[in-house]
Amino acid sequence: MSFGKWDPSVHDNFEQLKRRVSAAKIAEDDIELDPANQTARIYGSDPEPYLVTLEECSCYDFQSRDLPCKHMYRLALELGCAGRTDGSPGSRAAEQI
């Protein structure tokens, strides 16, 4: 897996693997995907949506750790930049092409 500025080895850390699994659980209805700009607005626990790119996210997890969060992993999944961890095939971005 490789996307954004991240070294591929970062994604294999146990804490990052937990975020990858959580990313797959984000409901499609909570995602406003912009494949052309490789960005998304993801609705979560905050009243305002998280603004997400492959290199940063407005959520607390990313802001405090400076490592990919579940929102960034979900964007990567939707754009076809990351393999799914839940066993489901494809992504919405791939289906749109």
Short mmCIF file of N, CA, C and O in Angstrom, two decimals:
data_model
loop_
_atom_site.label_atom_id
_atom_site.label_comp_id
_atom_site.label_asym_id
_atom_site.label_seq_id
_atom_site.Cartn_x
_atom_site.Cartn_y
_atom_site.Cartn_z
N MET A 1 0.85 -1.17 0.00
CA MET A 1 0.00 0.00 0.00
C MET A 1 0.90 1.23 0.00
O MET A 1 1.86 1.30 0.73
N SER A 2 0.53 2.18 -0.84
CA SER A 2 1.30 3.42 -0.90
C SER A 2 0.39 4.54 -1.38
O SER A 2 -0.31 4.40 -2.37
N PHE A 3 0.39 5.63 -0.63
CA PHE A 3 -0.34 6.83 -1.05
C PHE A 3 0.22 8.03 -0.30
O PHE A 3 0.84 7.90 0.75
N GLY A 4 0.03 9.19 -0.87
CA GLY A 4 0.48 10.42 -0.24
C GLY A 4 1.97 10.42 0.02
O GLY A 4 2.76 9.81 -0.70
N LYS A 5 2.35 11.08 1.09
CA LYS A 5 3.77 11.23 1.44
C LYS A 5 4.28 10.11 2.32
O LYS A 5 5.43 10.12 2.75
N TRP A 6 3.44 9.11 2.59
CA TRP A 6 3.75 8.11 3.59
C TRP A 6 4.64 6.99 3.06
O TRP A 6 4.41 6.45 1.99
N ASP A 7 5.65 6.64 3.85
CA ASP A 7 6.47 5.47 3.56
C ASP A 7 5.56 4.25 3.68
O ASP A 7 4.78 4.15 4.64
N PRO A 8 5.62 3.32 2.74
CA PRO A 8 4.73 2.15 2.79
C PRO A 8 4.79 1.36 4.10
O PRO A 8 3.79 0.77 4.52
N SER A 9 5.93 1.37 4.79
CA SER A 9 6.06 0.58 6.02
C SER A 9 5.18 1.12 7.15
O SER A 9 4.84 0.39 8.08
N VAL A 10 4.79 2.39 7.08
CA VAL A 10 3.95 2.99 8.13
C VAL A 10 2.61 2.27 8.24
O VAL A 10 2.05 2.14 9.33
N HIS A 11 2.10 1.77 7.14
CA HIS A 11 0.77 1.19 7.11
C HIS A 11 0.69 -0.19 7.75
O HIS A 11 -0.41 -0.70 7.98
N ASP A 12 1.83 -0.82 8.02
CA ASP A 12 1.86 -2.16 8.59
C ASP A 12 1.94 -2.17 10.11
O ASP A 12 1.84 -3.23 10.73
N ASN A 13 2.12 -1.01 10.73
CA ASN A 13 2.14 -0.90 12.18
C ASN A 13 0.77 -1.32 12.73
O ASN A 13 -0.26 -1.04 12.12
N PHE A 14 0.75 -1.96 13.89
CA PHE A 14 -0.51 -2.47 14.45
C PHE A 14 -1.55 -1.37 14.62
O PHE A 14 -2.73 -1.56 14.29
N GLU A 15 -1.15 -0.21 15.13
CA GLU A 15 -2.09 0.89 15.31
C GLU A 15 -2.67 1.35 13.97
O GLU A 15 -3.84 1.71 13.89
N GLN A 16 -1.85 1.35 12.94
CA GLN A 16 -2.33 1.75 11.62
C GLN A 16 -3.26 0.68 11.04
O GLN A 16 -4.24 1.00 10.36
N LEU A 17 -2.98 -0.57 11.29
CA LEU A 17 -3.86 -1.65 10.82
C LEU A 17 -5.25 -1.50 11.43
O LEU A 17 -6.26 -1.72 10.75
N LYS A 18 -5.33 -1.10 12.70
CA LYS A 18 -6.64 -0.87 13.34
C LYS A 18 -7.38 0.26 12.61
O LYS A 18 -8.60 0.18 12.41
N ARG A 19 -6.67 1.29 12.21
CA ARG A 19 -7.30 2.40 11.49
C ARG A 19 -7.77 1.96 10.11
O ARG A 19 -8.80 2.41 9.62
N ARG A 20 -7.02 1.07 9.47
CA ARG A 20 -7.43 0.57 8.15
C ARG A 20 -8.72 -0.23 8.26
O ARG A 20 -9.61 -0.12 7.40
N VAL A 21 -8.85 -1.03 9.31
CA VAL A 21 -10.07 -1.80 9.52
C VAL A 21 -11.24 -0.85 9.81
O VAL A 21 -12.33 -1.01 9.26
N SER A 22 -11.00 0.16 10.63
CA SER A 22 -12.05 1.14 10.94
C SER A 22 -12.48 1.90 9.68
O SER A 22 -13.66 2.24 9.53
N ALA A 23 -11.55 2.16 8.80
CA ALA A 23 -11.85 2.89 7.56
C ALA A 23 -12.90 2.15 6.73
O ALA A 23 -13.79 2.76 6.15
N ALA A 24 -12.78 0.84 6.68
CA ALA A 24 -13.71 0.04 5.88
C ALA A 24 -15.13 0.07 6.45
O ALA A 24 -16.08 -0.22 5.74
N LYS A 25 -15.27 0.46 7.72
CA LYS A 25 -16.57 0.47 8.37
C LYS A 25 -17.30 1.81 8.21
O LYS A 25 -18.46 1.92 8.61
N ILE A 26 -16.65 2.80 7.66
CA ILE A 26 -17.31 4.10 7.45
C ILE A 26 -18.39 3.92 6.38
O ILE A 26 -18.12 3.42 5.30
N ALA A 27 -19.60 4.35 6.71
CA ALA A 27 -20.73 4.17 5.79
C ALA A 27 -20.56 5.03 4.54
O ALA A 27 -20.11 6.17 4.62
N GLU A 28 -20.93 4.46 3.41
CA GLU A 28 -20.83 5.21 2.14
C GLU A 28 -21.63 6.50 2.18
O GLU A 28 -21.25 7.49 1.57
N ASP A 29 -22.74 6.50 2.90
CA ASP A 29 -23.58 7.70 3.00
C ASP A 29 -22.88 8.84 3.74
O ASP A 29 -23.32 9.98 3.65
N ASP A 30 -21.82 8.52 4.47
CA ASP A 30 -21.09 9.54 5.24
C ASP A 30 -19.93 10.15 4.45
O ASP A 30 -19.15 10.93 5.00
N ILE A 31 -19.80 9.78 3.18
CA ILE A 31 -18.66 10.22 2.37
C ILE A 31 -19.12 11.04 1.18
O ILE A 31 -19.99 10.60 0.41
N GLU A 32 -18.55 12.22 1.02
CA GLU A 32 -18.73 13.02 -0.20
C GLU A 32 -17.38 12.99 -0.90
O GLU A 32 -16.45 13.69 -0.52
N LEU A 33 -17.27 12.16 -1.91
CA LEU A 33 -16.02 11.91 -2.61
C LEU A 33 -15.84 12.85 -3.80
O LEU A 33 -16.78 13.08 -4.55
N ASP A 34 -14.64 13.39 -3.94
CA ASP A 34 -14.27 14.21 -5.10
C ASP A 34 -13.05 13.55 -5.75
O ASP A 34 -11.91 13.92 -5.47
N PRO A 35 -13.27 12.52 -6.60
CA PRO A 35 -12.15 11.78 -7.17
C PRO A 35 -11.22 12.63 -8.02
O PRO A 35 -10.01 12.39 -8.03
N ALA A 36 -11.74 13.63 -8.71
CA ALA A 36 -10.90 14.47 -9.57
C ALA A 36 -9.83 15.20 -8.77
O ALA A 36 -8.69 15.36 -9.23
N ASN A 37 -10.17 15.63 -7.57
CA ASN A 37 -9.22 16.34 -6.72
C ASN A 37 -8.62 15.45 -5.63
O ASN A 37 -7.84 15.92 -4.81
N GLN A 38 -8.99 14.18 -5.61
CA GLN A 38 -8.54 13.21 -4.62
C GLN A 38 -8.78 13.72 -3.20
O GLN A 38 -7.89 13.66 -2.35
N THR A 39 -10.00 14.20 -2.95
CA THR A 39 -10.38 14.70 -1.63
C THR A 39 -11.75 14.12 -1.26
O THR A 39 -12.45 13.57 -2.11
N ALA A 40 -12.08 14.30 0.01
CA ALA A 40 -13.41 13.88 0.48
C ALA A 40 -13.80 14.71 1.69
O ALA A 40 -12.95 15.28 2.37
N ARG A 41 -15.10 14.76 1.89
CA ARG A 41 -15.68 15.28 3.13
C ARG A 41 -16.32 14.06 3.77
O ARG A 41 -17.18 13.42 3.15
N ILE A 42 -15.88 13.74 4.98
CA ILE A 42 -16.40 12.56 5.66
C ILE A 42 -17.08 13.00 6.95
O ILE A 42 -16.47 13.67 7.78
N TYR A 43 -18.34 12.61 7.07
CA TYR A 43 -19.12 12.96 8.25
C TYR A 43 -18.88 11.92 9.34
O TYR A 43 -18.90 10.73 9.09
N GLY A 44 -18.63 12.43 10.54
CA GLY A 44 -18.36 11.54 11.67
C GLY A 44 -18.99 12.07 12.94
O GLY A 44 -20.11 12.59 12.91
N SER A 45 -18.25 12.02 14.03
CA SER A 45 -18.80 12.41 15.32
C SER A 45 -18.88 13.93 15.51
O SER A 45 -19.66 14.40 16.32
N ASP A 46 -18.07 14.69 14.81
CA ASP A 46 -18.13 16.15 14.90
C ASP A 46 -19.30 16.68 14.08
O ASP A 46 -19.68 16.07 13.08
N PRO A 47 -19.84 17.84 14.44
CA PRO A 47 -20.94 18.41 13.66
C PRO A 47 -20.52 18.78 12.24
O PRO A 47 -21.31 18.70 11.31
N GLU A 48 -19.27 19.19 12.07
CA GLU A 48 -18.74 19.53 10.75
C GLU A 48 -18.04 18.32 10.15
O GLU A 48 -17.39 17.56 10.86
N PRO A 49 -18.12 18.13 8.84
CA PRO A 49 -17.42 16.99 8.22
C PRO A 49 -15.90 17.18 8.29
O PRO A 49 -15.41 18.31 8.35
N TYR A 50 -15.20 16.07 8.26
CA TYR A 50 -13.73 16.11 8.20
C TYR A 50 -13.34 16.35 6.75
O TYR A 50 -13.89 15.74 5.84
N LEU A 51 -12.39 17.25 6.55
CA LEU A 51 -11.85 17.51 5.22
C LEU A 51 -10.62 16.63 5.07
O LEU A 51 -9.67 16.72 5.85
N VAL A 52 -10.64 15.79 4.03
CA VAL A 52 -9.64 14.72 3.91
C VAL A 52 -8.94 14.76 2.56
O VAL A 52 -9.59 14.90 1.52
N THR A 53 -7.61 14.64 2.60
CA THR A 53 -6.80 14.41 1.41
C THR A 53 -5.95 13.17 1.70
O THR A 53 -6.00 12.62 2.80
N LEU A 54 -5.14 12.76 0.75
CA LEU A 54 -4.25 11.61 0.98
C LEU A 54 -3.06 11.99 1.85
O LEU A 54 -2.29 11.11 2.25
N GLU A 55 -2.90 13.27 2.16
CA GLU A 55 -1.78 13.71 2.99
C GLU A 55 -2.17 14.34 4.31
O GLU A 55 -1.32 14.50 5.19
N GLU A 56 -3.46 14.72 4.46
CA GLU A 56 -3.87 15.30 5.74
C GLU A 56 -5.37 15.20 5.94
O GLU A 56 -6.12 14.96 4.99
N CYS A 57 -5.76 15.38 7.20
CA CYS A 57 -7.17 15.33 7.58
C CYS A 57 -7.40 16.32 8.71
O CYS A 57 -6.49 16.58 9.51
N SER A 58 -8.61 16.85 8.78
CA SER A 58 -8.92 17.83 9.82
C SER A 58 -9.32 17.19 11.15
O SER A 58 -9.59 17.89 12.12
N CYS A 59 -9.32 15.86 11.24
CA CYS A 59 -9.72 15.19 12.49
C CYS A 59 -8.61 15.27 13.55
O CYS A 59 -7.42 15.47 13.24
N TYR A 60 -9.02 15.08 14.79
CA TYR A 60 -8.09 15.15 15.93
C TYR A 60 -7.01 14.07 15.83
O TYR A 60 -5.85 14.32 16.15
N ASP A 61 -7.38 12.87 15.42
CA ASP A 61 -6.42 11.77 15.35
C ASP A 61 -5.23 12.15 14.47
O ASP A 61 -4.08 11.99 14.87
N PHE A 62 -5.50 12.65 13.27
CA PHE A 62 -4.40 13.03 12.39
C PHE A 62 -3.64 14.24 12.96
O PHE A 62 -2.41 14.27 12.95
N GLN A 63 -4.38 15.24 13.43
CA GLN A 63 -3.73 16.46 13.94
C GLN A 63 -2.80 16.16 15.11
O GLN A 63 -1.75 16.80 15.23
N SER A 64 -3.13 15.20 15.94
CA SER A 64 -2.30 14.90 17.11
C SER A 64 -1.18 13.91 16.81
O SER A 64 -0.15 13.93 17.48
N ARG A 65 -1.34 13.05 15.81
CA ARG A 65 -0.34 12.00 15.54
C ARG A 65 0.49 12.23 14.29
O ARG A 65 1.55 11.66 14.14
N ASP A 66 -0.04 13.00 13.35
CA ASP A 66 0.62 13.23 12.06
C ASP A 66 0.94 11.92 11.33
O ASP A 66 1.98 11.76 10.73
N LEU A 67 -0.01 11.00 11.43
CA LEU A 67 0.03 9.73 10.71
C LEU A 67 -1.35 9.52 10.10
O LEU A 67 -2.33 10.08 10.59
N PRO A 68 -1.46 8.70 9.06
CA PRO A 68 -2.77 8.51 8.43
C PRO A 68 -3.84 8.06 9.43
O PRO A 68 -3.60 7.20 10.27
N CYS A 69 -5.01 8.66 9.33
CA CYS A 69 -6.15 8.32 10.16
C CYS A 69 -7.12 7.45 9.35
O CYS A 69 -6.91 7.23 8.15
N LYS A 70 -8.19 7.00 9.99
CA LYS A 70 -9.15 6.14 9.29
C LYS A 70 -9.81 6.86 8.12
O LYS A 70 -10.13 6.24 7.11
N HIS A 71 -9.96 8.18 8.21
CA HIS A 71 -10.58 8.94 7.12
C HIS A 71 -9.68 8.95 5.89
O HIS A 71 -10.15 8.81 4.76
N MET A 72 -8.37 9.08 6.11
CA MET A 72 -7.41 9.07 5.01
C MET A 72 -7.36 7.67 4.37
O MET A 72 -7.28 7.55 3.15
N TYR A 73 -7.41 6.64 5.21
CA TYR A 73 -7.42 5.28 4.67
C TYR A 73 -8.70 5.04 3.86
O TYR A 73 -8.66 4.39 2.82
N ARG A 74 -9.82 5.57 4.33
CA ARG A 74 -11.06 5.39 3.58
C ARG A 74 -10.98 6.10 2.23
O ARG A 74 -11.41 5.56 1.21
N LEU A 75 -10.43 7.32 2.23
CA LEU A 75 -10.25 8.02 0.95
C LEU A 75 -9.36 7.20 0.03
O LEU A 75 -9.67 7.04 -1.15
N ALA A 76 -8.27 6.67 0.55
CA ALA A 76 -7.37 5.85 -0.27
C ALA A 76 -8.10 4.62 -0.82
O ALA A 76 -7.91 4.25 -1.98
N LEU A 77 -8.95 4.01 0.00
CA LEU A 77 -9.76 2.87 -0.48
C LEU A 77 -10.67 3.30 -1.62
O LEU A 77 -10.76 2.62 -2.65
N GLU A 78 -11.35 4.41 -1.43
CA GLU A 78 -12.30 4.89 -2.44
C GLU A 78 -11.61 5.24 -3.75
O GLU A 78 -12.18 5.08 -4.82
N LEU A 79 -10.38 5.73 -3.66
CA LEU A 79 -9.63 6.12 -4.86
C LEU A 79 -8.85 4.95 -5.47
O LEU A 79 -8.22 5.10 -6.51
N GLY A 80 -8.90 3.80 -4.82
CA GLY A 80 -8.19 2.63 -5.33
C GLY A 80 -6.70 2.64 -5.03
O GLY A 80 -5.94 1.94 -5.68
N CYS A 81 -6.28 3.40 -4.03
CA CYS A 81 -4.86 3.51 -3.66
C CYS A 81 -4.48 2.53 -2.56
O CYS A 81 -3.32 2.44 -2.20
N ALA A 82 -5.45 1.84 -2.00
CA ALA A 82 -5.18 0.94 -0.88
C ALA A 82 -6.05 -0.29 -1.00
O ALA A 82 -7.19 -0.21 -1.45
N GLY A 83 -5.51 -1.42 -0.60
CA GLY A 83 -6.30 -2.64 -0.62
C GLY A 83 -7.29 -2.66 0.52
O GLY A 83 -7.02 -2.16 1.59
N ARG A 84 -8.45 -3.24 0.27
CA ARG A 84 -9.48 -3.35 1.31
C ARG A 84 -9.04 -4.36 2.35
O ARG A 84 -8.38 -5.34 2.04
N THR A 85 -9.44 -4.11 3.59
CA THR A 85 -9.13 -5.04 4.68
C THR A 85 -10.37 -5.79 5.13
O THR A 85 -10.31 -6.62 6.00
N ASP A 86 -11.53 -5.51 4.52
CA ASP A 86 -12.77 -6.16 4.94
C ASP A 86 -13.22 -7.25 3.97
O ASP A 86 -14.28 -7.81 4.14
N GLY A 87 -12.43 -7.49 2.93
CA GLY A 87 -12.76 -8.54 1.99
C GLY A 87 -13.74 -8.16 0.90
O GLY A 87 -14.04 -8.96 0.03
N SER A 88 -14.27 -6.93 0.94
CA SER A 88 -15.23 -6.55 -0.08
C SER A 88 -14.52 -6.09 -1.34
O SER A 88 -13.47 -5.47 -1.27
N PRO A 89 -15.06 -6.39 -2.51
CA PRO A 89 -14.39 -6.06 -3.76
C PRO A 89 -14.58 -4.60 -4.17
O PRO A 89 -15.59 -3.98 -3.83
N GLY A 90 -13.59 -4.06 -4.85
CA GLY A 90 -13.70 -2.76 -5.52
C GLY A 90 -13.89 -1.57 -4.61
O GLY A 90 -13.77 -1.65 -3.42
N SER A 91 -14.19 -0.45 -5.24
CA SER A 91 -14.47 0.79 -4.52
C SER A 91 -15.39 1.62 -5.37
O SER A 91 -15.51 1.40 -6.57
N ARG A 92 -16.03 2.61 -4.77
CA ARG A 92 -16.94 3.47 -5.54
C ARG A 92 -16.19 4.22 -6.63
O ARG A 92 -16.69 4.39 -7.72
N ALA A 93 -14.98 4.68 -6.34
CA ALA A 93 -14.21 5.42 -7.34
C ALA A 93 -13.93 4.53 -8.55
O ALA A 93 -14.06 4.95 -9.68
N ALA A 94 -13.56 3.28 -8.30
CA ALA A 94 -13.27 2.37 -9.40
C ALA A 94 -14.53 2.07 -10.19
O ALA A 94 -14.50 1.95 -11.42
N GLU A 95 -15.68 2.00 -9.51
CA GLU A 95 -16.93 1.72 -10.19
C GLU A 95 -17.38 2.91 -11.05
O GLU A 95 -18.09 2.73 -12.02
N GLN A 96 -16.96 4.13 -10.68
CA GLN A 96 -17.35 5.31 -11.41
C GLN A 96 -16.58 5.47 -12.73
O GLN A 96 -17.01 6.16 -13.62
N ILE A 97 -15.43 4.80 -12.83
CA ILE A 97 -14.58 4.92 -14.02
C ILE A 97 -15.09 4.06 -15.14
O ILE A 97 -15.62 3.04 -14.99
#
